[in-house]
Tab-separated table of C-alpha atoms in Angstrom:
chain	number	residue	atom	x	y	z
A	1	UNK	CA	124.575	-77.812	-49.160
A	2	UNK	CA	124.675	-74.095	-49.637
A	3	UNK	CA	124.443	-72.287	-53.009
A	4	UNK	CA	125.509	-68.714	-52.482
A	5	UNK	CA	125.008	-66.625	-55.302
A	6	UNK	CA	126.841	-63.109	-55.075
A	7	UNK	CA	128.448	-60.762	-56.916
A	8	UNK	CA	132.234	-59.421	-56.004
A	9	UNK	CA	131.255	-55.376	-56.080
A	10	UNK	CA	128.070	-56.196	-54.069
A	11	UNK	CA	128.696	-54.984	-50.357
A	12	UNK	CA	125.669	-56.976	-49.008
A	13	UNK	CA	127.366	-60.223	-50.607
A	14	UNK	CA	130.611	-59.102	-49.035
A	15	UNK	CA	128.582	-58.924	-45.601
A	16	UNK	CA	126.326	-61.891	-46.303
A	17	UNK	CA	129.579	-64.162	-47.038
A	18	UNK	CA	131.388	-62.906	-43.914
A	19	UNK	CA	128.639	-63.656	-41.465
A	20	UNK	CA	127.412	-66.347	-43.026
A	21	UNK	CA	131.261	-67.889	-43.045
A	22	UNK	CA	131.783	-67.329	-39.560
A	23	UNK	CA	128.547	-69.222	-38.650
A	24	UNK	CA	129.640	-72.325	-40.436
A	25	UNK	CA	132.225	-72.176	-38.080
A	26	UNK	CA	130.450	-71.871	-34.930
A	27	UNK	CA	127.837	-74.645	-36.045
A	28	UNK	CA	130.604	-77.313	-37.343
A	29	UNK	CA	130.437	-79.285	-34.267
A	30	UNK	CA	126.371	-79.381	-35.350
A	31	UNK	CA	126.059	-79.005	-38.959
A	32	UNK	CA	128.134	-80.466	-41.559
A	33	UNK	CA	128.405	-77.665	-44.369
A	34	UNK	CA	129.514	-77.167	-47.945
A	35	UNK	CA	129.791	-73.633	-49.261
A	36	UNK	CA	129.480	-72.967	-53.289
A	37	UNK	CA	129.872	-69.764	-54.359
A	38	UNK	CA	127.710	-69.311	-57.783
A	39	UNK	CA	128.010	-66.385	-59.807
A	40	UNK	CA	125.595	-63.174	-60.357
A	41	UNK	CA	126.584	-59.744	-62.147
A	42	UNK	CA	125.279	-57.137	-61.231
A	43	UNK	CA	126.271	-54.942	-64.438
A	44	UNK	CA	127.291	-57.478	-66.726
A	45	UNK	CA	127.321	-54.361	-69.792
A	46	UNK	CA	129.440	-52.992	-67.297
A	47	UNK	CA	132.661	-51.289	-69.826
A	48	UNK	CA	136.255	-51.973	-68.554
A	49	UNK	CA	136.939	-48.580	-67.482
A	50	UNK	CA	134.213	-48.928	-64.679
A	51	UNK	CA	132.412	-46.420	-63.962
A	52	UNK	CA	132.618	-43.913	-60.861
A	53	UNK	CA	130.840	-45.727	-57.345
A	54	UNK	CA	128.680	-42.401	-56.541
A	55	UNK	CA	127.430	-41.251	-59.801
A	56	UNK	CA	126.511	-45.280	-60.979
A	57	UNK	CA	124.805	-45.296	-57.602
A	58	UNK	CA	122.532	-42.190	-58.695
A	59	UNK	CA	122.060	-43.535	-62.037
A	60	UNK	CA	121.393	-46.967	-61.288
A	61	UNK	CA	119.028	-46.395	-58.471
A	62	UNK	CA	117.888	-43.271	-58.138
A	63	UNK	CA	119.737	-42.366	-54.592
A	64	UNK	CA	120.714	-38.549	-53.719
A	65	UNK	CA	124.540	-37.859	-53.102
A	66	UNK	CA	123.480	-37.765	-49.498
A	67	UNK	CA	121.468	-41.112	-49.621
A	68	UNK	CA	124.888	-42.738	-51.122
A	69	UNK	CA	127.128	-41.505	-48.476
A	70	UNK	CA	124.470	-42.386	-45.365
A	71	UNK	CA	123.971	-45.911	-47.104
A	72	UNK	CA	127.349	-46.399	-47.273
A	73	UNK	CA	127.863	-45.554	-43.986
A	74	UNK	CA	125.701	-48.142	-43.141
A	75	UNK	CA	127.231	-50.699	-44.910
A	76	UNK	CA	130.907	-49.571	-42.818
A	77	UNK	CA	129.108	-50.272	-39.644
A	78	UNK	CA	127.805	-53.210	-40.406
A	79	UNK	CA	131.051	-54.494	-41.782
A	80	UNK	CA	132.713	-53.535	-38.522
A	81	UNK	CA	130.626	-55.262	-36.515
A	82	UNK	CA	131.226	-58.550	-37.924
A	83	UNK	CA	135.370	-57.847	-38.919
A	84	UNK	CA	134.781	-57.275	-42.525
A	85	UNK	CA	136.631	-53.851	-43.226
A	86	UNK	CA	135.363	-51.209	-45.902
A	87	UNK	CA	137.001	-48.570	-46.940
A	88	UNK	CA	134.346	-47.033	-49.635
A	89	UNK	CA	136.933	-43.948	-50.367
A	90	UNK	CA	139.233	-46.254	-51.999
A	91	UNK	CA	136.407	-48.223	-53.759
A	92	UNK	CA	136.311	-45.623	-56.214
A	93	UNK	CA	134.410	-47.542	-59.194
A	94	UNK	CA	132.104	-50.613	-60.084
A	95	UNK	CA	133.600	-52.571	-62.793
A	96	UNK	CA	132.836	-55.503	-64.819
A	97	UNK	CA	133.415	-58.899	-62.716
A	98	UNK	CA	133.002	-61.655	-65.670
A	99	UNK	CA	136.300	-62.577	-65.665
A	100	UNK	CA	136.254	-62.526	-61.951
A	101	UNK	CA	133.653	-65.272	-61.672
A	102	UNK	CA	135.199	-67.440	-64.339
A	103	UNK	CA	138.378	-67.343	-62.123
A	104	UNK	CA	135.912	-67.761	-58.892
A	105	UNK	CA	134.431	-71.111	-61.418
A	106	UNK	CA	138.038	-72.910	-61.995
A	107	UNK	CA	139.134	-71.636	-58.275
A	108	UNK	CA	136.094	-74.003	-57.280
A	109	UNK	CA	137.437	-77.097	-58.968
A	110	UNK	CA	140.820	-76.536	-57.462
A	111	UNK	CA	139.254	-76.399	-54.032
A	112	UNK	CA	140.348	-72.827	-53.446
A	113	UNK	CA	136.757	-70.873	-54.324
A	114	UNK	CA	136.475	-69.842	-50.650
A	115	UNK	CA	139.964	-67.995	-50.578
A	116	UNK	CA	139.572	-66.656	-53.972
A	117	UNK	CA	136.268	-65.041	-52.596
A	118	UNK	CA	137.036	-63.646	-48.963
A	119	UNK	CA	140.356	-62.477	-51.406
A	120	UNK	CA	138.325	-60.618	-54.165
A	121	UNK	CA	135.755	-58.773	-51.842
A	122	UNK	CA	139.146	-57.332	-49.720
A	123	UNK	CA	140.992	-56.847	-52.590
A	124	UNK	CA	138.216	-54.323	-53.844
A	125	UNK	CA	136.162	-53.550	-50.904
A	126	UNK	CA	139.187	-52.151	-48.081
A	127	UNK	CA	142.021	-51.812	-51.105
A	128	UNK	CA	140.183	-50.325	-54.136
A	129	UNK	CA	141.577	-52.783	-56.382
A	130	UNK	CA	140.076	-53.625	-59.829
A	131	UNK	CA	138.763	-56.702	-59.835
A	132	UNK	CA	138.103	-56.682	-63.623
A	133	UNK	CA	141.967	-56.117	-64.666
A	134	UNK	CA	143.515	-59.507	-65.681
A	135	UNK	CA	146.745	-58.567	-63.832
A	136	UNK	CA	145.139	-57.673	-60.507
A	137	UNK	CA	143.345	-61.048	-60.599
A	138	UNK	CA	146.027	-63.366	-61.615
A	139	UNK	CA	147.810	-62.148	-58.378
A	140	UNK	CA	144.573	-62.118	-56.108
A	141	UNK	CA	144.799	-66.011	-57.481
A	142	UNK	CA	148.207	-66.591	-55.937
A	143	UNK	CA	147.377	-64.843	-53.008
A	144	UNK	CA	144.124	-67.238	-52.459
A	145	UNK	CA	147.029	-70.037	-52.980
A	146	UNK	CA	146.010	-70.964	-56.722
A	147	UNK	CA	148.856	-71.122	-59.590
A	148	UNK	CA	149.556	-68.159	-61.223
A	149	UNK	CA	150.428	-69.076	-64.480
A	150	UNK	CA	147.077	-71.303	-64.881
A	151	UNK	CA	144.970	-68.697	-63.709
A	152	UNK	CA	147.183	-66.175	-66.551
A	153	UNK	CA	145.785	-68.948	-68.778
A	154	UNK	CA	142.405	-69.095	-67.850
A	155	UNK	CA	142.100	-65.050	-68.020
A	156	UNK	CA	143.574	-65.014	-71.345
A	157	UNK	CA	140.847	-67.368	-72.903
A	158	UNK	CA	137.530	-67.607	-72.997
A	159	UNK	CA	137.463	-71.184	-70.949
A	160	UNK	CA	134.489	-71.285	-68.107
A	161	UNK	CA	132.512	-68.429	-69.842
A	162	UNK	CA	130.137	-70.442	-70.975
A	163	UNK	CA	129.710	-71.912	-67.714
A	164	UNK	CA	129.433	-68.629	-66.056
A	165	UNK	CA	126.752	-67.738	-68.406
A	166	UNK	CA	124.606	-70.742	-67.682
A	167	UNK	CA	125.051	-70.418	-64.486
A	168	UNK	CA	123.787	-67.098	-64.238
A	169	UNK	CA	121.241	-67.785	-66.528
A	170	UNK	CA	119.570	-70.489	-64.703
A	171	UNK	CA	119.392	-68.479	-61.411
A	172	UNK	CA	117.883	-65.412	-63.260
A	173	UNK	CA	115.238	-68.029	-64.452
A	174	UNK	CA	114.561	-69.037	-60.865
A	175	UNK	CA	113.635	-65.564	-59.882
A	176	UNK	CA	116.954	-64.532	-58.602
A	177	UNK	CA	116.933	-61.205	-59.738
A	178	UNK	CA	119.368	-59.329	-56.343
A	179	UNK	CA	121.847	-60.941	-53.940
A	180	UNK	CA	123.044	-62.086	-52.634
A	181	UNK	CA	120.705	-65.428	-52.259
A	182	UNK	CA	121.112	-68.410	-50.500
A	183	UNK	CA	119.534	-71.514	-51.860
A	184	UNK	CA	119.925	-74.320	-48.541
A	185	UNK	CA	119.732	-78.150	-50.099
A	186	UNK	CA	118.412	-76.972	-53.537
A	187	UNK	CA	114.888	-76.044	-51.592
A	188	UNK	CA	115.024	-72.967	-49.044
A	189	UNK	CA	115.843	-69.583	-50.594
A	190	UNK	CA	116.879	-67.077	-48.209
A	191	UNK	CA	117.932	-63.498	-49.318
A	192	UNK	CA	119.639	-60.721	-48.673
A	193	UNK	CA	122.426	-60.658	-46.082
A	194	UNK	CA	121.613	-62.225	-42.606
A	195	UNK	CA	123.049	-61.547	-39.083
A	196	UNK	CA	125.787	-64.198	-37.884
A	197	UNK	CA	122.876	-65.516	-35.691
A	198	UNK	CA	120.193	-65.738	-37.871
A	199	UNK	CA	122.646	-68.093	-40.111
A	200	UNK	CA	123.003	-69.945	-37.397
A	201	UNK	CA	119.104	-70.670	-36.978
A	202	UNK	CA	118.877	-71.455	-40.502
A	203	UNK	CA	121.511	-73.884	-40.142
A	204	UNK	CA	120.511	-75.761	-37.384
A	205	UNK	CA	116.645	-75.736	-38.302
A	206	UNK	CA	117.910	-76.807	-42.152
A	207	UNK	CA	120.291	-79.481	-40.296
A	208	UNK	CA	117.082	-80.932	-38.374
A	209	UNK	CA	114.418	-80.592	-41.448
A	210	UNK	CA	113.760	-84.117	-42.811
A	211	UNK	CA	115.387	-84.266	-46.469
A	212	UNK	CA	112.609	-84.194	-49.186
A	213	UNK	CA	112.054	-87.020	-51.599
């Protein structure tokens, strides 16, 4: 049982998810895995109009112009190397994604959450989109094969906020204060984003570990 808890603007969640997807693959003849996405926002006072990648990148962490663009170009090579594409020129702002994971909360109990994710970090990380604006969302949904209309529904109220919020809350309390982070069987925390490989380790050595009591 994995509990990964990531944020949809975060590029090391984008990279984590990817690699850490394609290892569940290559293990399932070994390990029997099930994949929850929980939420974490990373500017939850975040204002609707975003704010401009770059200069929240200064702001928020103290980076030069020149550390942005080098870190970023990081993050592109990293991406490539695994078959997650970035393109950080389109990615033009951070915006709030509450909404996003309440959507990412109902995809979960209609057994979509997995789409809806690997849909979300495309949709903003190689097309730019906004992945606070209601519209862009409700058709991300369909795309990840959910129901339009329902997800039009959920946007438009305030259903699964309070969900999200607890959620959130309880990892915060837990120490969780970056991601993305992996908790394995509600007892191994591993963060930051890992190498297909060293997934792979974790879940074979997690898959051989006897259970707790």
């Amino acid at each position: 049982s994995i509990d990964f808890v990531s944020d949809v603007v975060c590029p090391w969640c984008a990279l984590g998810a990817t690699a850490l997807e394609q290892a569940i693959k290559n293990v399932a003849g070994e390990v029997s895995v099930k994949l929850t996405y929980k939420p974490f926002e990373l500017n939850p006072d975040m204002p609707a109009e975003g704010e401009d990648a770059v200069q929240h990148m200064i702001r928020k962490y103290g980076r030069s112009a020149e550390e942005v663009t080098a870190r970023n170009q990081m993050v592109i090579a990293r991406g490539q190397a695994i078959g997650f594409r970035f393109d950080l020129e389109k990615r033009s702002h951070f915006y709030n994604t509450f909404d996003a994971h309440r959507l990412l909360y109902w995809a979960l109990q209609e057994g979509r959450q997995i789409e809806l994710k690997k849909v979300l970090f495309a949709a903003y990380f190689t097309d730019g989109q906004n992945p606070s604006d209601r519209q862009t969302l409700v058709r991300l949904a369909a795309n990840a094969g959910l129901n339009s209309a329902r997800a039009l529904e959920v946007l438009a109220s305030e259903v699964f906020a309070k969900e999200v919020l607890e959620l959130e809350k309880f990892y915060r309390q837990r120490g969780i204060t970056s991601v993305p982070a992996m908790i394995l069987d509600g007892r191994q925390l591993v963060s930051g984003a890992q190498s297909i490989e060293d997934y792979e380790k974790i879940l074979r050595h997690m898959a051989q570990a006897p259970a707790q009591a």
